[in-house]
Amino acid sequence: MIDREGWKRLGQWVALGALVGVACGAASALFLWLLDLATDFRTEHEVVVFTLPLAGLVIGAIYERWGASIEGGNNLVIDTIHDQGPQLPLRMAPMVLVGTVLTHLFGGSAGREGTAVQMGASLADAIAFRLRVDGPVRRQLLAAGVAGGFGSVFGTPIAGCVFGLEFVVLGRLEYDALVPALVASIVGDLVTRGIGIVHTPYPTLAPLALTPMLLAQWVLFAIAIAATTTAFIELTHRIKTTLKARVTRLPFRMFLGGAAVVVLWQLLGTSEYLGLGVPTIVRAFSDPSLPVYAFAAKLLLTAITIGAGFLGGEVTPLFFVGAALGSVLARAMGLPIDVGAGVGLAAVFAAASNAPLALSIMAVELLGASVLPHVVIVAVLAYLLTGHRGIYPSQRLARPKWGGAPWATIRTLRDHDDERA
């Protein structure tokens, strides 16, 4: 039985987790509402996309002047959770919100997870400092902020909870933050929905029996997912490092990135690959005429947008890449298109974020329980095959992905990037 001290700790976790959840849910609701307004305006007035380079100049100048302390984004959140550094600046929440909305307004190919995670973490840290909690509790609240932001912005509270525990250290769940993360994610989702936000509905997948032949097909599927994910990570990293080496000022890097997006938009002759791309994600589940190159076009535009410094995140664009690639692979292998799209949607981001458990759960929350065990098999294999790389260079590694003895000290993915260089 739980003793008195245990009940006290449980009550603290629930109360603080709920407080963080309310803040995250309200912030996500405001963000999603503004994002819808920006997307609708851009769709009705596509001429604004031509001004994306100028928007990059303005956003870059603002961040260069007032955002230097929050430039790390999600990596800053991870470092703060580990190193118990100074308080995350509260201005991170409004600045990343406005920057992301402007990115989408003018046509940048970005997502929303980065914004939600950063808003959630900065609000949670403000609560931690306001209440003067001790170091371990602050760390738990930061994880709860990540969970609350992720779960509320996608409408997937259980996946949000697991993501907040899983993405910090590869191969290890931060169980000490389990209760506040779960409470924050559930409360955040309830608040966002209660305010009136409606999330994108996805089809419920029909059951598909796992057979030896299908298992072999999923292995090939996972290899293609891992190769695509690796290409995205390396391309984004290469664009970012090359631009930083040759163009010292952030506004000019964003101007160049915006100009490249505009040129590609014109060459492609469609706006499908701008912004979140949610309509095409949904289309991938049912349309066998979806262009074979759709995943590559979205991958390229997103790598340029993020690599140049625009705000947002990678989740929804990588959902696009995964769903489109999964649709193509399913057609080639004779699998149901909706199952291929659903597995691909989750597996690409699972490999990119090194969070296969969270994304497998997310697939279930979005697509129904029939997606198991298929998504787990592909997500875990893609996670392993992608190697020691990811979209969050500050993620920690306690041991090699493929097993073996733990390292003497915890490493970061950035350390492996340096070794490869």
Short mmCIF file of C-alpha atoms in Angstrom, two decimals:
data_model
loop_
_atom_site.label_atom_id
_atom_site.label_comp_id
_atom_site.label_asym_id
_atom_site.label_seq_id
_atom_site.Cartn_x
_atom_site.Cartn_y
_atom_site.Cartn_z
CA MET A 1 0.00 0.00 0.00
CA ILE A 2 1.06 3.59 -0.59
CA ASP A 3 2.25 5.27 2.60
CA ARG A 4 1.47 8.85 3.61
CA GLU A 5 4.53 10.24 1.85
CA GLY A 6 3.54 8.36 -1.31
CA TRP A 7 0.03 9.83 -1.26
CA LYS A 8 1.50 13.28 -0.78
CA ARG A 9 3.82 12.82 -3.74
CA LEU A 10 0.99 11.44 -5.89
CA GLY A 11 -1.20 14.41 -5.02
CA GLN A 12 1.61 16.80 -5.95
CA TRP A 13 2.16 15.04 -9.27
CA VAL A 14 -1.54 15.18 -10.14
CA ALA A 15 -1.97 18.81 -9.13
CA LEU A 16 1.14 20.06 -10.90
CA GLY A 17 0.50 17.87 -13.95
CA ALA A 18 -3.04 19.25 -14.21
CA LEU A 19 -1.76 22.82 -13.92
CA VAL A 20 0.76 22.21 -16.69
CA GLY A 21 -1.92 20.48 -18.76
CA VAL A 22 -4.29 23.46 -18.56
CA ALA A 23 -1.52 25.81 -19.69
CA CYS A 24 -0.45 23.49 -22.52
CA GLY A 25 -4.01 22.85 -23.68
CA ALA A 26 -4.89 26.54 -23.79
CA ALA A 27 -1.67 27.38 -25.63
CA SER A 28 -2.22 24.58 -28.16
CA ALA A 29 -5.81 25.67 -28.76
CA LEU A 30 -4.72 29.23 -29.49
CA PHE A 31 -1.91 27.98 -31.70
CA LEU A 32 -4.10 25.60 -33.72
CA TRP A 33 -6.78 28.26 -34.18
CA LEU A 34 -4.23 30.77 -35.48
CA LEU A 35 -2.65 28.08 -37.66
CA ASP A 36 -6.01 27.34 -39.28
CA LEU A 37 -6.55 31.04 -39.94
CA ALA A 38 -3.09 31.37 -41.50
CA THR A 39 -3.53 28.25 -43.65
CA ASP A 40 -6.97 29.34 -44.87
CA PHE A 41 -5.67 32.80 -45.74
CA ARG A 42 -2.70 31.41 -47.66
CA THR A 43 -4.92 28.94 -49.52
CA GLU A 44 -7.26 31.73 -50.61
CA HIS A 45 -4.46 34.20 -51.42
CA GLU A 46 -1.57 32.09 -52.75
CA VAL A 47 0.22 35.18 -53.99
CA VAL A 48 1.50 35.69 -50.41
CA VAL A 49 3.85 32.72 -50.91
CA PHE A 50 5.99 34.94 -53.16
CA THR A 51 6.76 37.03 -50.07
CA LEU A 52 8.15 34.07 -48.07
CA PRO A 53 11.77 35.30 -48.52
CA LEU A 54 10.81 38.72 -47.12
CA ALA A 55 8.97 37.04 -44.26
CA GLY A 56 12.16 35.10 -43.57
CA LEU A 57 14.10 38.36 -43.36
CA VAL A 58 11.66 39.78 -40.82
CA ILE A 59 11.31 36.63 -38.71
CA GLY A 60 15.08 36.11 -38.79
CA ALA A 61 15.76 39.70 -37.72
CA ILE A 62 13.33 39.37 -34.79
CA TYR A 63 14.91 36.10 -33.66
CA GLU A 64 18.42 37.45 -34.12
CA ARG A 65 17.56 40.43 -31.91
CA TRP A 66 15.39 38.87 -29.20
CA GLY A 67 15.53 35.10 -29.69
CA ALA A 68 19.20 34.21 -29.28
CA SER A 69 18.52 32.58 -25.90
CA ILE A 70 15.85 30.28 -27.34
CA GLU A 71 17.51 29.47 -30.67
CA GLY A 72 18.10 25.86 -29.59
CA GLY A 73 14.37 25.07 -29.68
CA ASN A 74 13.63 21.46 -28.80
CA ASN A 75 17.32 20.81 -28.25
CA LEU A 76 17.37 23.55 -25.63
CA VAL A 77 14.45 21.82 -23.90
CA ILE A 78 16.31 18.48 -23.87
CA ASP A 79 19.51 20.09 -22.57
CA THR A 80 17.58 21.88 -19.82
CA ILE A 81 15.89 18.65 -18.72
CA HIS A 82 19.29 16.96 -18.44
CA ASP A 83 21.55 19.72 -17.22
CA GLN A 84 19.14 21.58 -14.92
CA GLY A 85 20.17 24.84 -16.58
CA PRO A 86 18.60 28.26 -16.10
CA GLN A 87 14.87 28.74 -16.58
CA LEU A 88 13.64 28.45 -20.13
CA PRO A 89 12.72 32.01 -21.17
CA LEU A 90 8.96 32.49 -20.93
CA ARG A 91 9.09 34.47 -24.17
CA MET A 92 9.89 31.19 -25.93
CA ALA A 93 6.14 30.39 -25.99
CA PRO A 94 4.85 33.54 -27.73
CA MET A 95 7.88 33.90 -30.00
CA VAL A 96 7.78 30.36 -31.34
CA LEU A 97 4.00 30.58 -31.71
CA VAL A 98 4.13 33.78 -33.77
CA GLY A 99 7.15 32.59 -35.77
CA THR A 100 5.46 29.30 -36.67
CA VAL A 101 2.16 30.94 -37.65
CA LEU A 102 4.05 33.35 -39.90
CA THR A 103 6.03 30.48 -41.44
CA HIS A 104 2.76 28.77 -42.38
CA LEU A 105 1.05 31.98 -43.44
CA PHE A 106 3.69 32.59 -46.12
CA GLY A 107 4.01 28.97 -47.25
CA GLY A 108 6.94 27.42 -45.41
CA SER A 109 6.86 23.61 -45.24
CA ALA A 110 6.94 23.05 -41.50
CA GLY A 111 5.00 21.33 -38.76
CA ARG A 112 3.65 22.14 -35.32
CA GLU A 113 5.20 19.66 -32.87
CA GLY A 114 8.27 21.80 -32.24
CA THR A 115 6.10 24.77 -31.37
CA ALA A 116 3.84 22.74 -29.07
CA VAL A 117 6.78 21.11 -27.26
CA GLN A 118 8.61 24.41 -26.78
CA MET A 119 5.49 26.24 -25.61
CA GLY A 120 4.65 23.41 -23.20
CA ALA A 121 8.16 23.21 -21.77
CA SER A 122 8.56 26.97 -21.31
CA LEU A 123 5.16 27.27 -19.62
CA ALA A 124 5.91 24.27 -17.40
CA ASP A 125 9.27 25.75 -16.41
CA ALA A 126 7.60 29.07 -15.57
CA ILE A 127 5.22 27.18 -13.28
CA ALA A 128 8.13 25.28 -11.71
CA PHE A 129 10.03 28.49 -10.92
CA ARG A 130 6.90 30.28 -9.76
CA LEU A 131 6.15 27.50 -7.27
CA ARG A 132 9.85 27.10 -6.34
CA VAL A 133 9.85 23.32 -6.71
CA ASP A 134 13.07 21.36 -6.24
CA GLY A 135 15.31 20.14 -9.07
CA PRO A 136 13.84 16.65 -9.57
CA VAL A 137 10.27 17.99 -9.61
CA ARG A 138 11.27 20.70 -12.08
CA ARG A 139 12.68 18.00 -14.37
CA GLN A 140 9.40 16.08 -14.12
CA LEU A 141 7.39 19.19 -14.94
CA LEU A 142 9.53 19.87 -18.02
CA ALA A 143 8.78 16.34 -19.26
CA ALA A 144 5.12 16.97 -18.44
CA GLY A 145 5.24 20.18 -20.48
CA VAL A 146 6.61 18.26 -23.47
CA ALA A 147 3.90 15.61 -23.05
CA GLY A 148 1.13 18.16 -22.61
CA GLY A 149 2.17 20.14 -25.65
CA PHE A 150 2.56 17.09 -27.91
CA GLY A 151 -0.59 15.33 -26.73
CA SER A 152 -2.84 18.39 -26.97
CA VAL A 153 -1.65 19.63 -30.35
CA PHE A 154 -2.29 16.25 -32.03
CA GLY A 155 -5.20 15.02 -29.93
CA THR A 156 -3.23 11.93 -28.87
CA PRO A 157 -2.82 12.13 -25.08
CA ILE A 158 -1.33 8.67 -24.44
CA ALA A 159 1.22 9.08 -27.22
CA GLY A 160 1.99 12.54 -25.84
CA CYS A 161 2.71 11.07 -22.43
CA VAL A 162 5.04 8.40 -23.79
CA PHE A 163 6.77 10.87 -26.12
CA GLY A 164 7.55 13.13 -23.15
CA LEU A 165 9.23 10.17 -21.43
CA GLU A 166 10.88 8.54 -24.44
CA PHE A 167 12.46 11.24 -26.56
CA VAL A 168 14.90 12.54 -23.93
CA VAL A 169 17.18 9.49 -23.57
CA LEU A 170 17.22 6.84 -26.29
CA GLY A 171 16.40 3.39 -25.00
CA ARG A 172 15.22 4.55 -21.58
CA LEU A 173 11.85 5.78 -20.38
CA GLU A 174 11.88 8.52 -17.73
CA TYR A 175 9.42 6.78 -15.40
CA ASP A 176 9.90 9.28 -12.59
CA ALA A 177 7.88 11.75 -14.68
CA LEU A 178 5.18 9.22 -15.68
CA VAL A 179 2.30 10.52 -13.56
CA PRO A 180 2.71 14.27 -14.18
CA ALA A 181 3.31 13.61 -17.90
CA LEU A 182 0.19 11.45 -18.17
CA VAL A 183 -1.95 13.97 -16.28
CA ALA A 184 -0.60 16.92 -18.26
CA SER A 185 -1.18 15.20 -21.60
CA ILE A 186 -4.72 14.08 -20.80
CA VAL A 187 -5.73 17.41 -19.25
CA GLY A 188 -4.10 19.32 -22.11
CA ASP A 189 -6.05 17.31 -24.67
CA LEU A 190 -9.31 17.80 -22.75
CA VAL A 191 -8.74 21.56 -22.54
CA THR A 192 -7.90 21.87 -26.25
CA ARG A 193 -10.97 19.88 -27.27
CA GLY A 194 -13.11 21.68 -24.70
CA ILE A 195 -12.22 25.03 -26.23
CA GLY A 196 -13.61 23.74 -29.51
CA ILE A 197 -10.57 22.56 -31.47
CA VAL A 198 -11.37 19.67 -33.84
CA HIS A 199 -8.45 17.49 -34.91
CA THR A 200 -8.08 15.93 -38.35
CA PRO A 201 -9.99 12.61 -38.55
CA TYR A 202 -8.13 9.67 -40.05
CA PRO A 203 -9.69 6.43 -41.33
CA THR A 204 -9.96 3.44 -39.00
CA LEU A 205 -7.94 0.62 -40.54
CA ALA A 206 -9.41 -2.83 -41.15
CA PRO A 207 -7.68 -5.82 -39.52
CA LEU A 208 -4.82 -7.38 -41.48
CA ALA A 209 -3.45 -10.75 -40.39
CA LEU A 210 0.29 -10.96 -39.86
CA THR A 211 1.79 -13.74 -41.97
CA PRO A 212 5.40 -14.76 -42.71
CA MET A 213 5.12 -13.19 -46.18
CA LEU A 214 3.72 -9.96 -44.73
CA LEU A 215 6.48 -9.90 -42.11
CA ALA A 216 9.09 -10.09 -44.89
CA GLN A 217 7.33 -7.25 -46.69
CA TRP A 218 7.38 -5.14 -43.52
CA VAL A 219 11.15 -5.66 -43.27
CA LEU A 220 11.59 -4.27 -46.80
CA PHE A 221 9.15 -1.50 -45.92
CA ALA A 222 11.21 -0.60 -42.84
CA ILE A 223 14.42 -0.46 -44.88
CA ALA A 224 12.81 2.05 -47.27
CA ILE A 225 11.46 4.07 -44.31
CA ALA A 226 14.89 4.15 -42.64
CA ALA A 227 16.62 5.20 -45.86
CA THR A 228 14.13 8.03 -46.41
CA THR A 229 14.39 9.18 -42.80
CA THR A 230 18.18 9.15 -42.97
CA ALA A 231 18.05 11.20 -46.17
CA PHE A 232 15.84 13.79 -44.47
CA ILE A 233 18.02 14.05 -41.36
CA GLU A 234 21.27 14.31 -43.31
CA LEU A 235 19.89 16.75 -45.87
CA THR A 236 18.44 19.03 -43.21
CA HIS A 237 21.69 18.92 -41.25
CA ARG A 238 23.75 19.60 -44.38
CA ILE A 239 21.60 22.56 -45.40
CA LYS A 240 21.76 24.01 -41.89
CA THR A 241 25.53 23.66 -41.48
CA THR A 242 26.33 24.85 -45.01
CA LEU A 243 24.16 27.95 -44.68
CA LYS A 244 25.60 28.78 -41.26
CA ALA A 245 29.14 28.43 -42.62
CA ARG A 246 28.54 30.63 -45.65
CA VAL A 247 25.86 33.07 -44.45
CA THR A 248 26.50 34.35 -40.93
CA ARG A 249 23.24 36.28 -40.46
CA LEU A 250 20.04 34.34 -39.70
CA PRO A 251 17.74 36.74 -41.63
CA PHE A 252 19.72 36.20 -44.84
CA ARG A 253 19.77 32.42 -44.36
CA MET A 254 16.00 32.47 -44.02
CA PHE A 255 15.70 34.76 -47.05
CA LEU A 256 17.65 32.27 -49.16
CA GLY A 257 15.66 29.33 -47.83
CA GLY A 258 12.40 31.13 -48.53
CA ALA A 259 13.52 31.94 -52.06
CA ALA A 260 14.40 28.27 -52.68
CA VAL A 261 10.95 27.18 -51.46
CA VAL A 262 9.26 29.69 -53.78
CA VAL A 263 11.28 28.45 -56.77
CA LEU A 264 10.44 24.80 -56.04
CA TRP A 265 6.78 25.71 -55.51
CA GLN A 266 6.69 27.19 -58.99
CA LEU A 267 8.55 24.27 -60.54
CA LEU A 268 6.21 21.74 -58.94
CA GLY A 269 3.18 23.72 -60.09
CA THR A 270 1.11 22.93 -57.01
CA SER A 271 0.66 24.18 -53.44
CA GLU A 272 0.17 20.66 -52.04
CA TYR A 273 3.66 20.65 -50.56
CA LEU A 274 3.43 23.95 -48.69
CA GLY A 275 2.48 24.29 -45.03
CA LEU A 276 1.34 21.21 -43.13
CA GLY A 277 0.00 19.32 -46.14
CA VAL A 278 -2.79 17.64 -44.16
CA PRO A 279 -5.18 17.21 -47.15
CA THR A 280 -2.52 15.20 -48.98
CA ILE A 281 -1.84 13.10 -45.88
CA VAL A 282 -5.51 12.12 -45.77
CA ARG A 283 -5.50 11.57 -49.54
CA ALA A 284 -2.61 9.10 -49.23
CA PHE A 285 -4.91 6.65 -47.43
CA SER A 286 -7.23 6.19 -50.38
CA ASP A 287 -5.90 7.64 -53.65
CA PRO A 288 -3.84 5.22 -55.78
CA SER A 289 -3.04 8.08 -58.17
CA LEU A 290 -1.03 10.01 -55.60
CA PRO A 291 2.23 10.97 -57.37
CA VAL A 292 5.10 8.59 -56.67
CA TYR A 293 7.42 11.54 -56.06
CA ALA A 294 5.12 13.28 -53.54
CA PHE A 295 7.09 12.10 -50.51
CA ALA A 296 10.39 13.30 -52.01
CA ALA A 297 8.99 16.72 -52.90
CA LYS A 298 7.69 17.25 -49.36
CA LEU A 299 10.95 15.98 -47.88
CA LEU A 300 12.99 18.45 -49.92
CA LEU A 301 10.79 21.46 -49.17
CA THR A 302 10.72 20.65 -45.45
CA ALA A 303 14.49 20.14 -45.25
CA ILE A 304 15.02 23.56 -46.86
CA THR A 305 12.44 25.28 -44.66
CA ILE A 306 13.77 23.85 -41.38
CA GLY A 307 17.41 23.94 -42.44
CA ALA A 308 17.15 27.64 -43.26
CA GLY A 309 15.83 28.39 -39.77
CA PHE A 310 12.07 28.76 -40.17
CA LEU A 311 9.94 27.88 -37.14
CA GLY A 312 7.55 24.98 -36.67
CA GLY A 313 8.73 21.42 -36.44
CA GLU A 314 9.00 18.28 -38.48
CA VAL A 315 6.16 16.02 -37.31
CA THR A 316 3.32 16.80 -39.71
CA PRO A 317 5.61 17.15 -42.77
CA LEU A 318 7.16 13.80 -41.85
CA PHE A 319 3.63 12.38 -41.49
CA PHE A 320 3.16 13.56 -45.08
CA VAL A 321 6.44 11.97 -46.18
CA GLY A 322 5.64 8.71 -44.39
CA ALA A 323 2.03 8.46 -45.56
CA ALA A 324 2.94 9.25 -49.18
CA LEU A 325 5.90 6.86 -49.16
CA GLY A 326 3.81 4.18 -47.43
CA SER A 327 1.12 4.54 -50.09
CA VAL A 328 3.71 4.06 -52.85
CA LEU A 329 5.29 1.05 -51.13
CA ALA A 330 1.90 -0.53 -50.45
CA ARG A 331 0.96 -0.24 -54.11
CA ALA A 332 4.25 -1.82 -55.15
CA MET A 333 3.93 -4.68 -52.63
CA GLY A 334 0.24 -5.36 -53.14
CA LEU A 335 -0.70 -4.25 -49.61
CA PRO A 336 -3.79 -2.24 -48.66
CA ILE A 337 -3.00 1.41 -49.38
CA ASP A 338 -4.54 2.66 -46.14
CA VAL A 339 -2.44 0.29 -44.03
CA GLY A 340 0.74 1.25 -45.87
CA ALA A 341 -0.02 4.95 -45.47
CA GLY A 342 -0.84 4.55 -41.79
CA VAL A 343 2.28 2.54 -40.96
CA GLY A 344 4.46 4.92 -42.98
CA LEU A 345 2.92 7.97 -41.33
CA ALA A 346 4.01 6.81 -37.88
CA ALA A 347 7.24 5.02 -38.77
CA VAL A 348 9.07 7.89 -40.48
CA PHE A 349 8.69 10.20 -37.52
CA ALA A 350 9.35 7.33 -35.09
CA ALA A 351 12.75 6.84 -36.73
CA ALA A 352 13.46 10.56 -37.06
CA SER A 353 12.60 11.34 -33.42
CA ASN A 354 13.88 8.05 -31.97
CA ALA A 355 10.51 7.48 -30.31
CA PRO A 356 9.10 4.21 -31.76
CA LEU A 357 6.89 3.43 -28.76
CA ALA A 358 5.21 6.84 -28.69
CA LEU A 359 4.55 6.84 -32.42
CA SER A 360 3.21 3.29 -32.37
CA ILE A 361 0.74 4.36 -29.70
CA MET A 362 -0.05 7.48 -31.70
CA ALA A 363 -0.90 5.33 -34.71
CA VAL A 364 -3.36 3.38 -32.57
CA GLU A 365 -4.96 6.59 -31.26
CA LEU A 366 -5.32 7.96 -34.79
CA LEU A 367 -6.07 4.81 -36.82
CA GLY A 368 -7.40 2.18 -34.43
CA ALA A 369 -5.96 -0.93 -32.80
CA SER A 370 -5.81 -2.88 -36.08
CA VAL A 371 -2.62 -1.04 -37.03
CA LEU A 372 -0.86 -3.20 -34.44
CA PRO A 373 1.44 -5.12 -34.71
CA HIS A 374 2.38 -3.78 -38.14
CA VAL A 375 3.34 -0.28 -37.04
CA VAL A 376 5.42 -1.57 -34.12
CA ILE A 377 7.45 -3.89 -36.35
CA VAL A 378 8.21 -1.22 -38.93
CA ALA A 379 8.76 1.61 -36.43
CA VAL A 380 11.21 -0.39 -34.31
CA LEU A 381 13.14 -1.69 -37.32
CA ALA A 382 13.32 1.79 -38.89
CA TYR A 383 14.44 3.24 -35.55
CA LEU A 384 17.31 0.75 -35.40
CA LEU A 385 18.28 1.03 -39.06
CA THR A 386 18.45 4.83 -38.92
CA GLY A 387 21.39 4.49 -36.57
CA HIS A 388 22.64 7.09 -34.08
CA ARG A 389 21.09 10.09 -35.77
CA GLY A 390 17.87 12.06 -35.40
CA ILE A 391 16.19 15.43 -35.75
CA TYR A 392 17.06 16.33 -32.13
CA PRO A 393 20.90 16.36 -31.88
CA SER A 394 20.73 16.91 -28.10
CA GLN A 395 19.04 13.55 -27.49
CA ARG A 396 21.07 11.42 -25.11
CA LEU A 397 22.32 7.89 -25.66
CA ALA A 398 23.03 5.69 -22.66
CA ARG A 399 24.09 2.68 -24.77
CA PRO A 400 24.33 1.75 -28.47
CA LYS A 401 20.97 1.21 -30.19
CA TRP A 402 21.93 -2.32 -31.14
CA GLY A 403 22.68 -3.28 -27.54
CA GLY A 404 25.91 -3.93 -25.71
CA ALA A 405 27.44 -2.48 -22.59
CA PRO A 406 26.39 1.03 -21.53
CA TRP A 407 28.88 3.78 -22.29
CA ALA A 408 30.88 5.21 -19.41
CA THR A 409 29.18 8.57 -19.94
CA ILE A 410 25.92 9.45 -21.61
CA ARG A 411 26.50 10.78 -25.13
CA THR A 412 24.44 13.00 -27.39
CA LEU A 413 23.51 12.40 -31.01
CA ARG A 414 25.56 15.53 -31.73
CA ASP A 415 28.65 13.68 -30.50
CA HIS A 416 28.05 11.00 -33.15
CA ASP A 417 27.55 13.67 -35.80
CA ASP A 418 30.96 15.08 -34.88
CA GLU A 419 32.54 11.61 -35.04
CA ARG A 420 31.04 10.98 -38.51
CA ALA A 421 32.30 14.39 -39.67
#
